[in-house]
Short mmCIF file of C-alpha atoms and ligand atoms in Angstrom, two decimals:
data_model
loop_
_atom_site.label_atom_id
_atom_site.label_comp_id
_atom_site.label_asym_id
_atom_site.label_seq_id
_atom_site.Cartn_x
_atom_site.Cartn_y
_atom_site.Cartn_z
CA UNK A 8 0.00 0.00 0.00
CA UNK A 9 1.45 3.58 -0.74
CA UNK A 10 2.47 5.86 1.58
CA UNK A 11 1.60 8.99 -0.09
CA UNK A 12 -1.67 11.10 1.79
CA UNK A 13 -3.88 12.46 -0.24
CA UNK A 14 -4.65 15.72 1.23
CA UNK A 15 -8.47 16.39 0.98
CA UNK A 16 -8.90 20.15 1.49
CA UNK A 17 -13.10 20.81 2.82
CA UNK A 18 -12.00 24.48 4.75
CA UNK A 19 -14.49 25.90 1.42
CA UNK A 20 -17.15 23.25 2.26
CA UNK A 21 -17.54 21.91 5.96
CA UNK A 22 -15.45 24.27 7.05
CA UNK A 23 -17.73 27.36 4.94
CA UNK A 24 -20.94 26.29 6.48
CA UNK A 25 -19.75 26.52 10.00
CA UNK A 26 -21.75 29.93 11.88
CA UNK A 27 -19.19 33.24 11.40
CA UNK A 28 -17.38 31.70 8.25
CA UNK A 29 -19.39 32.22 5.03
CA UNK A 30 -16.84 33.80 2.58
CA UNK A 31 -17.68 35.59 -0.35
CA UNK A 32 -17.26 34.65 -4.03
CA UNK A 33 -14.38 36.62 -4.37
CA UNK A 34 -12.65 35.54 -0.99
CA UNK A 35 -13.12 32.15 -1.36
CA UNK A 36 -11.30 32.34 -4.86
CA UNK A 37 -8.60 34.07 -2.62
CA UNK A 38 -8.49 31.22 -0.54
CA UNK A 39 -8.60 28.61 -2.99
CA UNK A 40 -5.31 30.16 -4.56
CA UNK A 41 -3.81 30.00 -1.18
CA UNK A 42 -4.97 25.96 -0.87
CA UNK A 43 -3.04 25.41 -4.19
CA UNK A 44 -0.22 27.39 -3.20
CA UNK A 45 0.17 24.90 0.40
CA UNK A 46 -0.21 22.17 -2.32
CA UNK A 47 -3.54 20.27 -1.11
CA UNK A 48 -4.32 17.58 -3.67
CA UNK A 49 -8.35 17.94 -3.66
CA UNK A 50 -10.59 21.02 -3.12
CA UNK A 51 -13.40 20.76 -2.09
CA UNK A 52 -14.95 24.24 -3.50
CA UNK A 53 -18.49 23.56 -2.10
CA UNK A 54 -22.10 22.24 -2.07
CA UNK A 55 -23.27 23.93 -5.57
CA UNK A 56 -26.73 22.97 -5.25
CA UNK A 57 -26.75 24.56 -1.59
CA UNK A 58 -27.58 28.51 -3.40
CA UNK A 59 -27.11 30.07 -6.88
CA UNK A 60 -23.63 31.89 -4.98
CA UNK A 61 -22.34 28.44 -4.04
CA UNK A 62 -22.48 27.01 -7.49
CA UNK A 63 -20.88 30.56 -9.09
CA UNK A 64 -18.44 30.16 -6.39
CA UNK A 65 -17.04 26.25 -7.42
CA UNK A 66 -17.22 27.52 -11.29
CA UNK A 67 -15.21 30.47 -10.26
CA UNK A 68 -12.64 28.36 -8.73
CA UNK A 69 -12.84 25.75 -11.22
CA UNK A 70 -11.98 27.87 -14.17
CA UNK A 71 -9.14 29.81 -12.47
CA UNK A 72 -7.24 27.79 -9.84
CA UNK A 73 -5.07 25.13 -11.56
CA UNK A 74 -3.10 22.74 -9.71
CA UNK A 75 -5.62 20.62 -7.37
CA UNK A 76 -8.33 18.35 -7.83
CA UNK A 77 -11.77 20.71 -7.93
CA UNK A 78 -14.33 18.97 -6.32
CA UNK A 79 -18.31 19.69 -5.34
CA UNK A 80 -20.63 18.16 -3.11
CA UNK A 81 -23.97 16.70 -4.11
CA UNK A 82 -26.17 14.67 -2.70
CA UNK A 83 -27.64 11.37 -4.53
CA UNK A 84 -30.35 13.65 -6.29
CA UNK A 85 -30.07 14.41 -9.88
CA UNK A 86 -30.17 18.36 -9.74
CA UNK A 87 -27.72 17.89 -6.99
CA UNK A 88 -25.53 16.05 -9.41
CA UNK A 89 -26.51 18.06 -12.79
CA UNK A 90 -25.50 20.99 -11.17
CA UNK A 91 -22.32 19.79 -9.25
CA UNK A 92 -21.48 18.91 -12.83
CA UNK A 93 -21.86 22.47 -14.28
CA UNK A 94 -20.43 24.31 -11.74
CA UNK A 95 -16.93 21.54 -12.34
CA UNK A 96 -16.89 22.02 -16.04
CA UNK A 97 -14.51 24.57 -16.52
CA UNK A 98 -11.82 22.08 -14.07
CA UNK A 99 -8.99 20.77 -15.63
CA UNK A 100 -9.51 17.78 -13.21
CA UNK A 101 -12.93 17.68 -11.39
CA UNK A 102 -14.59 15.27 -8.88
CA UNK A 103 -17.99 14.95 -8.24
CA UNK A 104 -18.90 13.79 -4.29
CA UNK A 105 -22.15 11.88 -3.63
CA UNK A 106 -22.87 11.41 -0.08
CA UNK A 107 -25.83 9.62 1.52
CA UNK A 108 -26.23 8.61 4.98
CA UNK A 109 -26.09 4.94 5.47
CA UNK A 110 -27.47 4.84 9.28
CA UNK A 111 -30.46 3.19 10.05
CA UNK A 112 -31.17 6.63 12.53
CA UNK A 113 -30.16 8.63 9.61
CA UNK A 114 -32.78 6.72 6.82
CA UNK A 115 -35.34 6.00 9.42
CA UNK A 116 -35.60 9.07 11.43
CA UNK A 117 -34.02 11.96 8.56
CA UNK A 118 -34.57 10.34 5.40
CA UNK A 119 -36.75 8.26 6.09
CA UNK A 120 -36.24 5.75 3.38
CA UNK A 121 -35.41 2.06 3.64
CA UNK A 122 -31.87 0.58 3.17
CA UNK A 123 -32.96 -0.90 0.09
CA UNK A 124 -33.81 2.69 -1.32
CA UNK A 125 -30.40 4.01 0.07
CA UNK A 126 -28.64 1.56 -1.59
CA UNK A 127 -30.33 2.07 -5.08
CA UNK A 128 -29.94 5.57 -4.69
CA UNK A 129 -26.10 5.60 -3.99
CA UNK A 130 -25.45 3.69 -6.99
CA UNK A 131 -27.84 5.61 -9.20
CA UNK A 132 -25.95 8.84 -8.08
CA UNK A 133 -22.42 6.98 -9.00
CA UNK A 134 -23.50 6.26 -12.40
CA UNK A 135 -24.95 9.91 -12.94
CA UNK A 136 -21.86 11.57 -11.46
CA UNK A 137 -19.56 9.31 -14.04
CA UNK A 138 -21.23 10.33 -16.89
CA UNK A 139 -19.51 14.21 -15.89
CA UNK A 140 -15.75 12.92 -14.39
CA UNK A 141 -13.65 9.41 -14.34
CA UNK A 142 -13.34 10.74 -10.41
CA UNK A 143 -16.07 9.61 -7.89
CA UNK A 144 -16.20 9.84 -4.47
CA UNK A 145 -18.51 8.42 -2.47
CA UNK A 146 -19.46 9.37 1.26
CA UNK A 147 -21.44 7.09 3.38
CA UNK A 148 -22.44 10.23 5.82
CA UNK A 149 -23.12 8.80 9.86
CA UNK A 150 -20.62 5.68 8.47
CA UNK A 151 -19.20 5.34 12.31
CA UNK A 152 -22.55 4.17 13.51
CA UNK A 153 -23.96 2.65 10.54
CA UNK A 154 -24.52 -1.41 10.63
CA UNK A 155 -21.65 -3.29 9.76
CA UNK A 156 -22.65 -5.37 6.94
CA UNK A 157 -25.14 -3.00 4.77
CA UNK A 158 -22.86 -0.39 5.18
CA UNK A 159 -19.94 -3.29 3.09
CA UNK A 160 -22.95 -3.95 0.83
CA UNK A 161 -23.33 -0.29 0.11
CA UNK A 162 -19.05 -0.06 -0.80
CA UNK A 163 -19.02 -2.95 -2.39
CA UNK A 164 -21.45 -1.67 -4.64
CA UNK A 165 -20.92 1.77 -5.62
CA UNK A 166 -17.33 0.55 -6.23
CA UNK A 167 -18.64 -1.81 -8.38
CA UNK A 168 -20.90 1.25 -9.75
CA UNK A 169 -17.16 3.24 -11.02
CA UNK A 170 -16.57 5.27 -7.50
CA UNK A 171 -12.65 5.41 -7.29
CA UNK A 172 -13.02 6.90 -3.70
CA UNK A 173 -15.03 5.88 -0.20
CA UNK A 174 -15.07 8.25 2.47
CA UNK A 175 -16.35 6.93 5.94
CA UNK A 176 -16.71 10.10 8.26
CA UNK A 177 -17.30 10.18 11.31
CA UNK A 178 -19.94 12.57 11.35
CA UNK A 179 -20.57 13.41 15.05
CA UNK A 180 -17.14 12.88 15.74
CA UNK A 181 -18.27 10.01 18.26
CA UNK A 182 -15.27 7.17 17.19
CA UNK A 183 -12.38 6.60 19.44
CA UNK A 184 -8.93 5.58 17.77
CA UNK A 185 -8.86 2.37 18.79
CA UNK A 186 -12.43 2.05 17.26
CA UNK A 187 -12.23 3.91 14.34
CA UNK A 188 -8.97 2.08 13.60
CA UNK A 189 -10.93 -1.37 13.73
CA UNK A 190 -13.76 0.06 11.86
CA UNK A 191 -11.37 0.76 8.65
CA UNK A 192 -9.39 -2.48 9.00
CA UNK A 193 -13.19 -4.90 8.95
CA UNK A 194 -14.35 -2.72 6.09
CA UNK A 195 -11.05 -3.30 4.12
CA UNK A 196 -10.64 -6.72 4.95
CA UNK A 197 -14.84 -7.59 4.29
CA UNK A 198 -15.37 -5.70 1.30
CA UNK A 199 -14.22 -7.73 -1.69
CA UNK A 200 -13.24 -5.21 -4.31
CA UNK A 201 -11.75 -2.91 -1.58
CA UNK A 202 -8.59 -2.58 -3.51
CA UNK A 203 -10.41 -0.52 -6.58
CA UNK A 204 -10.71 2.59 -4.37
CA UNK A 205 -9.30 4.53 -2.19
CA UNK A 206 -10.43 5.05 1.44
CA UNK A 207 -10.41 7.96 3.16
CA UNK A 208 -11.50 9.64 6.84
CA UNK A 209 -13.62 12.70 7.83
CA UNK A 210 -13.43 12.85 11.12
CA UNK A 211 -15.59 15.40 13.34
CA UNK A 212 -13.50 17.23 16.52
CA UNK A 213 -16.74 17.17 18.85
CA UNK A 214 -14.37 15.01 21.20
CA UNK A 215 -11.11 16.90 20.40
CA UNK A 216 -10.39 13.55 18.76
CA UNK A 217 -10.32 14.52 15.13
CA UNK A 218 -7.16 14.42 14.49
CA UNK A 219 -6.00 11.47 16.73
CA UNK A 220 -8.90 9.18 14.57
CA UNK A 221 -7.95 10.54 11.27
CA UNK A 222 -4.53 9.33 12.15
CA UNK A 223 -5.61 6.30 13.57
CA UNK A 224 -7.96 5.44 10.08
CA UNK A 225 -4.46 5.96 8.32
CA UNK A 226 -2.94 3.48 10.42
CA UNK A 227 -5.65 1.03 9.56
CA UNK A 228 -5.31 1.75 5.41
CA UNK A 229 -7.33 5.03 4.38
CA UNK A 230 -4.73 7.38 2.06
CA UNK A 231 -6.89 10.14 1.79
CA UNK A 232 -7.46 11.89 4.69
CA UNK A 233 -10.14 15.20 4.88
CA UNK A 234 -9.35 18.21 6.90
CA UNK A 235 -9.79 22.28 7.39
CA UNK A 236 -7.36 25.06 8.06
CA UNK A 237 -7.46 25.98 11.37
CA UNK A 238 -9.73 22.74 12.16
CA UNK A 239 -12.83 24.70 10.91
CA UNK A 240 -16.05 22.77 10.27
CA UNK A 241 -19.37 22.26 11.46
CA UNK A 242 -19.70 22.47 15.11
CA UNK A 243 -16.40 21.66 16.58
CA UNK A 244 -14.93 21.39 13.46
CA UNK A 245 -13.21 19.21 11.29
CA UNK A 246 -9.65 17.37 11.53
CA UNK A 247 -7.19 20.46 11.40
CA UNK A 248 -4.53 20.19 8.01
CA UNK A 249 -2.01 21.47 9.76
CA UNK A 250 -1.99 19.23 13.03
CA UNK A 251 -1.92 15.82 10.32
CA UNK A 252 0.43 17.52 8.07
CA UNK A 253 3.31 18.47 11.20
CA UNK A 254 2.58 15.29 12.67
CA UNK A 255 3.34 13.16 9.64
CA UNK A 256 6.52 15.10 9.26
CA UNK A 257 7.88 15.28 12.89
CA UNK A 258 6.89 12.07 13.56
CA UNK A 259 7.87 10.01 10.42
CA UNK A 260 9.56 7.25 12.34
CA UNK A 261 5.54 6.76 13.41
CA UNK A 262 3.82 7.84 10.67
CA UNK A 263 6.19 7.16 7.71
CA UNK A 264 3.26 9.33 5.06
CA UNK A 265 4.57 11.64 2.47
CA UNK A 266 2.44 14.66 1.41
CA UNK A 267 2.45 16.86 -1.05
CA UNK A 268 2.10 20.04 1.21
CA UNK A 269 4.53 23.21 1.04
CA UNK A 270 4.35 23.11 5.22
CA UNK A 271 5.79 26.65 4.93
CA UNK A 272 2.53 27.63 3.11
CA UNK A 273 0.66 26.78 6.35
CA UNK A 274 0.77 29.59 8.66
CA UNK A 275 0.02 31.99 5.65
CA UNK A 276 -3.17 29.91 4.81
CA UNK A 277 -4.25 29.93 8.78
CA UNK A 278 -3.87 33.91 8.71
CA UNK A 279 -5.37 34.50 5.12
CA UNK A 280 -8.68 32.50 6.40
CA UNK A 281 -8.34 34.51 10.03
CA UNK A 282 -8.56 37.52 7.78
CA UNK A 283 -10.99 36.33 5.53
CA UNK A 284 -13.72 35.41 8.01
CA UNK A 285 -12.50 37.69 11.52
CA UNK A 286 -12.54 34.28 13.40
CA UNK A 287 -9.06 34.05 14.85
CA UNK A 288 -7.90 30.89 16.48
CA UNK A 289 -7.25 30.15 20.68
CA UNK A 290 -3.91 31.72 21.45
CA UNK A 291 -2.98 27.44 22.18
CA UNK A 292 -4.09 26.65 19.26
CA UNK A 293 -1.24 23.80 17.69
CA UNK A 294 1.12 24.47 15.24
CA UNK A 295 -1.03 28.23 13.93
CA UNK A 296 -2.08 29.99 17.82
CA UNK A 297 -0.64 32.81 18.48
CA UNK A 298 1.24 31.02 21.62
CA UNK A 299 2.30 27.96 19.40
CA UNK A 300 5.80 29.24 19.15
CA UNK A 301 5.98 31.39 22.64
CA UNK A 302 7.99 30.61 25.69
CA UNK A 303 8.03 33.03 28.71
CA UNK A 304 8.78 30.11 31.39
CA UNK A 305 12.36 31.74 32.49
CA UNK A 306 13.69 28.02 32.49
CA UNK A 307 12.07 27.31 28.94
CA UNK A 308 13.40 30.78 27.83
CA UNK A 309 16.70 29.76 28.93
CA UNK A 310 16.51 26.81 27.71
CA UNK A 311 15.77 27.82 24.09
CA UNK A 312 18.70 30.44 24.06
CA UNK A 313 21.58 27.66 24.82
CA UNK A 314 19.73 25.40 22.30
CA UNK A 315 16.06 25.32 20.64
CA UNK A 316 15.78 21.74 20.75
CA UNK A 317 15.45 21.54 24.61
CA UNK A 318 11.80 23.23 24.22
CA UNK A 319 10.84 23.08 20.84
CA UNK A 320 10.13 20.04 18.31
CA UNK A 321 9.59 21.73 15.23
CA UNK A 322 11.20 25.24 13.47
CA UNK A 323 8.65 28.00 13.56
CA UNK A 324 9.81 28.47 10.04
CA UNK A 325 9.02 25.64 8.70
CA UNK A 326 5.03 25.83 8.77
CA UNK A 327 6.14 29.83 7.69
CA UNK A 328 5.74 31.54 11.09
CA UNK A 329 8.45 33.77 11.11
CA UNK A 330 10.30 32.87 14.29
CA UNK A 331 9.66 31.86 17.71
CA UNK A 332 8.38 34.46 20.30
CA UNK A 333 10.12 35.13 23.48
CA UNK A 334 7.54 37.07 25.54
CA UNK A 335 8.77 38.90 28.48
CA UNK A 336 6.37 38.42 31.11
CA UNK A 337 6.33 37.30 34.69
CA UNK A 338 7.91 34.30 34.40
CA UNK A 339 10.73 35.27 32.46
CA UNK A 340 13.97 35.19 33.59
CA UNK A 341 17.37 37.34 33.55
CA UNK A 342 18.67 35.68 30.74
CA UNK A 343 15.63 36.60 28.11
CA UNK A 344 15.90 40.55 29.30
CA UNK A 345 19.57 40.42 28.73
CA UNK A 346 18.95 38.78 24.83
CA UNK A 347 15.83 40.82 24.05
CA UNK A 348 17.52 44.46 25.23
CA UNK A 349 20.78 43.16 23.29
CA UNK A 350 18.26 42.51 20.30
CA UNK A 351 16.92 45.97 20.64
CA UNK A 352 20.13 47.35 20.51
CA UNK A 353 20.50 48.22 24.18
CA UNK A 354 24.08 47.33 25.93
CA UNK A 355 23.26 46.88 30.28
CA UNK A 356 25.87 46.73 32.89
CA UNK A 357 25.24 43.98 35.07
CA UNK A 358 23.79 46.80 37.76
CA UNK A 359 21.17 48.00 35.11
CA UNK A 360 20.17 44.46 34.36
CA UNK A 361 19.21 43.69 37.37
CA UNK A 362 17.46 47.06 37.48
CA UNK A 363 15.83 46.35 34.41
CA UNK A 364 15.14 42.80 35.31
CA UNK A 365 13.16 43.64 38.91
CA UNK A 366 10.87 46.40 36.78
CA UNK A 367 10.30 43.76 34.37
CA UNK A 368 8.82 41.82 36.67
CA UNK A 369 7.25 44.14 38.52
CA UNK A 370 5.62 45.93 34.96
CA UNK A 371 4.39 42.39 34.41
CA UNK A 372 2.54 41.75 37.78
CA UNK A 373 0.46 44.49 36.76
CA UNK A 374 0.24 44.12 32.47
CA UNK A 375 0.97 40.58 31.98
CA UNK A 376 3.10 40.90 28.78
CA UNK A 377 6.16 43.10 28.27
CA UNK A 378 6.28 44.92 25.37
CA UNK A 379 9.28 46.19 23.56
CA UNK A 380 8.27 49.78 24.02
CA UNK A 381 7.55 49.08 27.69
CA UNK A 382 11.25 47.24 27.77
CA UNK A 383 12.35 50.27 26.52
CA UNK A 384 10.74 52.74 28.79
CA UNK A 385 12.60 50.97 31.50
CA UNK A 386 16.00 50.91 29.95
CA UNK A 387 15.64 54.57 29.25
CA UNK A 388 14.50 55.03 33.04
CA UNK A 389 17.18 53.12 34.70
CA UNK A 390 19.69 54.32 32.29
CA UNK A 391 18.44 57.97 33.38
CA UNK A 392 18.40 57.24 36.94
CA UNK A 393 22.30 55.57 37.48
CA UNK A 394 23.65 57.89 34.99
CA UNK A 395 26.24 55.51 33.75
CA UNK A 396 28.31 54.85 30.62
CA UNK A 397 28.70 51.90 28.35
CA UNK A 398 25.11 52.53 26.88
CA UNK A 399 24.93 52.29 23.03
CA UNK A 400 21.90 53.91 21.55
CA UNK A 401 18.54 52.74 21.19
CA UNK A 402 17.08 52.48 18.00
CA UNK A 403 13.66 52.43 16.97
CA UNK A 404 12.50 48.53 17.21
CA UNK A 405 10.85 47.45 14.35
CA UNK A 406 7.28 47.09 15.45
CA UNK A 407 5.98 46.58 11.91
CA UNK A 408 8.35 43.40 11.87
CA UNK A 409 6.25 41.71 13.89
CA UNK A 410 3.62 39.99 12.11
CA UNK A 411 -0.02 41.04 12.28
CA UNK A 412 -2.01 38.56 14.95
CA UNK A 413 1.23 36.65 16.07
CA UNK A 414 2.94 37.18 19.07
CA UNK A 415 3.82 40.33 21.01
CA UNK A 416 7.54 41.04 20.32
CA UNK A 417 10.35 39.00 19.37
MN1 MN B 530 -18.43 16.99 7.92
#
């Protein structure tokens, strides 16, 4: 089996339909740029027959970003699938996705249909959608919780149909890894022609476990694995790109997957969709929050200035954060003041450090954070005060260096 991910990219789709994200035509063309640019494989552009602006917006993005896979969402209606197919024309490479739900809760209680009719109307959607694209993908929506065997019946059919993809999400993002793990290893062992598609996982964060079963599925044979920026998606949101994507690369001796992601793409994507929408993400967010890449722990801060590796497992640069952020707060230590005043330009004696150092501290009881122009209100105050020599000037620091949203100095 191969160990190349393919990257499934729904931030336009799940991720669009989440409350406080709806983009506009134009911005979500802006974004779609930015998903080829990080090198996703698939994008999903959105639900076309969801409004008239949803369909313009997949033909926008099918007839002017080049690169990815362009794919829409349909469900296994005809208009669904007529339109998905108009709004992919202009692709170079399109995918149509069908999705029905295959739980008896979801046909009895939403649907309400019988498995028979769920099962006809899957396949009847494959066939439509293959008469548009060679690339099918098929979703078997509430797949977690749906019975074992109908739901093989179901693959093993719509494979049969010409659907080169099967997505099982995890809809309510319910699965633990250990479960969702043996869930992907029955269906791949009990579904004969299994080895004529590719599986893949959509797994919902309503546990915090999206990530954690996405990886798990991939452990148990799906190579195509669905995810946001920034973990956006309905609800709690989606599996985030970023957290799969760093994990597959710090921990290759774990999860030996190759991508096709430009990881230093990835922190420009997170703040392009930040700006897009005005939904910013928790300061502890991984790999993107603004606190990813801080340390203001004294001993961490010390730590990282005789060697990064002692506190840090990845380079801030390499997702494309430009570098890591010492924040002088309460619980820095001597050794931080010292580097960030030397990094401002300012020379101490070891009198006026320890000047500086106590105001620091006390500044920070009160504000929390430290920022370079407070720093250098108290350099210019203890300077004043002792009157001494040795001082070099101060230049200007370079506030605008500091990139907008991330961190608070250095
Ligand atoms: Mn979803």
């Amino acid at each position: 089996m191969s160990d190349r991910l393919t990257i499934f990219d729904t931030t336009l789709r799940d991720g669009e339909q989440a409350p406080g994200f709806s983009m506009r035509i134009d911005e979500k063309l802006r974004l779609a740029r930015q998903l080829a640019a990080l090198g996703v494989d698939i994008i999903e552009a959105g639900f076309p027959i969801a409004s008239d602006a949803d369909a313009e917006a997949v033909r926008m993005i099918a007839t002017h970003v080049r690169g990815p896979v362009i794919a829409g969402l349909a469900r296994c209606h005809a208009a669904d699938i007529d339109r998905a197919g108009w709004s992919l024309a202009p692709a170079d490479r399109r995918r149509i996705h069908v999705f029905i739900a295959t739980s008896d809760l979801h046909l009895q209680r939403k649907l309400r249909i019988t498995r028979e009719d769920c099962l006809d109307a899957a396949v009847a959607a494959v066939h439509q959608a293959r008469r548009y694209t060679g690339d099918v993908q098929f979703s078997a929506e509430d797949a977690t919780r749906s019975d074992m065997d109908f739901l093989c019946r179901v693959i093993q059919e719509v494979i049969s149909a010409g659907c080169t993809t099967v997505n099982l999400p995890d809809t309510v993002g319910y699965s633990t890894p250990d479960e969702i793990a043996a869930f992907f290893r029955a269906v791949l062992e009990r579904v004969p022609n299994a080895s004529h598609a590719t599986f893949s996982a959509h797994c919902h964060d309503d546990l915090g476990l999206a990530v954690a079963n996405t990886l798990a599925a991939v452990g148990a044979g799906a190579r195509q694995v669905e995810c946001t920026i920034n973990g956006i998606g309905e609800r709690a949101g989606n599996a985030s790109l970023e957290e799969i994507v760093m994990t597959t690369r710090v921990r290759a001796d774990r999860l030996p997957f190759s991508t096709g992601i430009d990881a230093r793409q990835i922190f420009p994507a997170s703040q392009l969709l930040t700006a897009l929408t005005g939904e910013g993400v928790q300061a502890n967010k991984a790999i993107v929050g603004r606190n990813a890449f801080a340390h203001e722990a004294g001993i961490h801060q010390d730590g990282m200035l005789k060697d990064r590796r002692t506190y840090e497992i990845m380079r801030p640069e390499e997702v494309g954060v430009p570098q890591a952020t010492l924040v002088l707060g309460k619980h820095s230590g001597r050794h931080a003041v010292q580097r960030r005043c030397e990094q401002l330009g300012v020379t101490l004696t070891r009198q006026q450090l320890d000047d500086v150092y106590r105001a620091v501290i006390a500044h920070a009881d009160r504000e929390k954070i430290v920022s370079d122009r407070d720093l250098a209100a108290i350099v210019a105050n203890v300077q004043g005060t002792r009157q001494e020599p040795a001082v070099t000037p101060v230049p200007t620091p370079d506030f605008a260096a500091t990139p907008a949203g991330y961190g608070h100095g250095v």
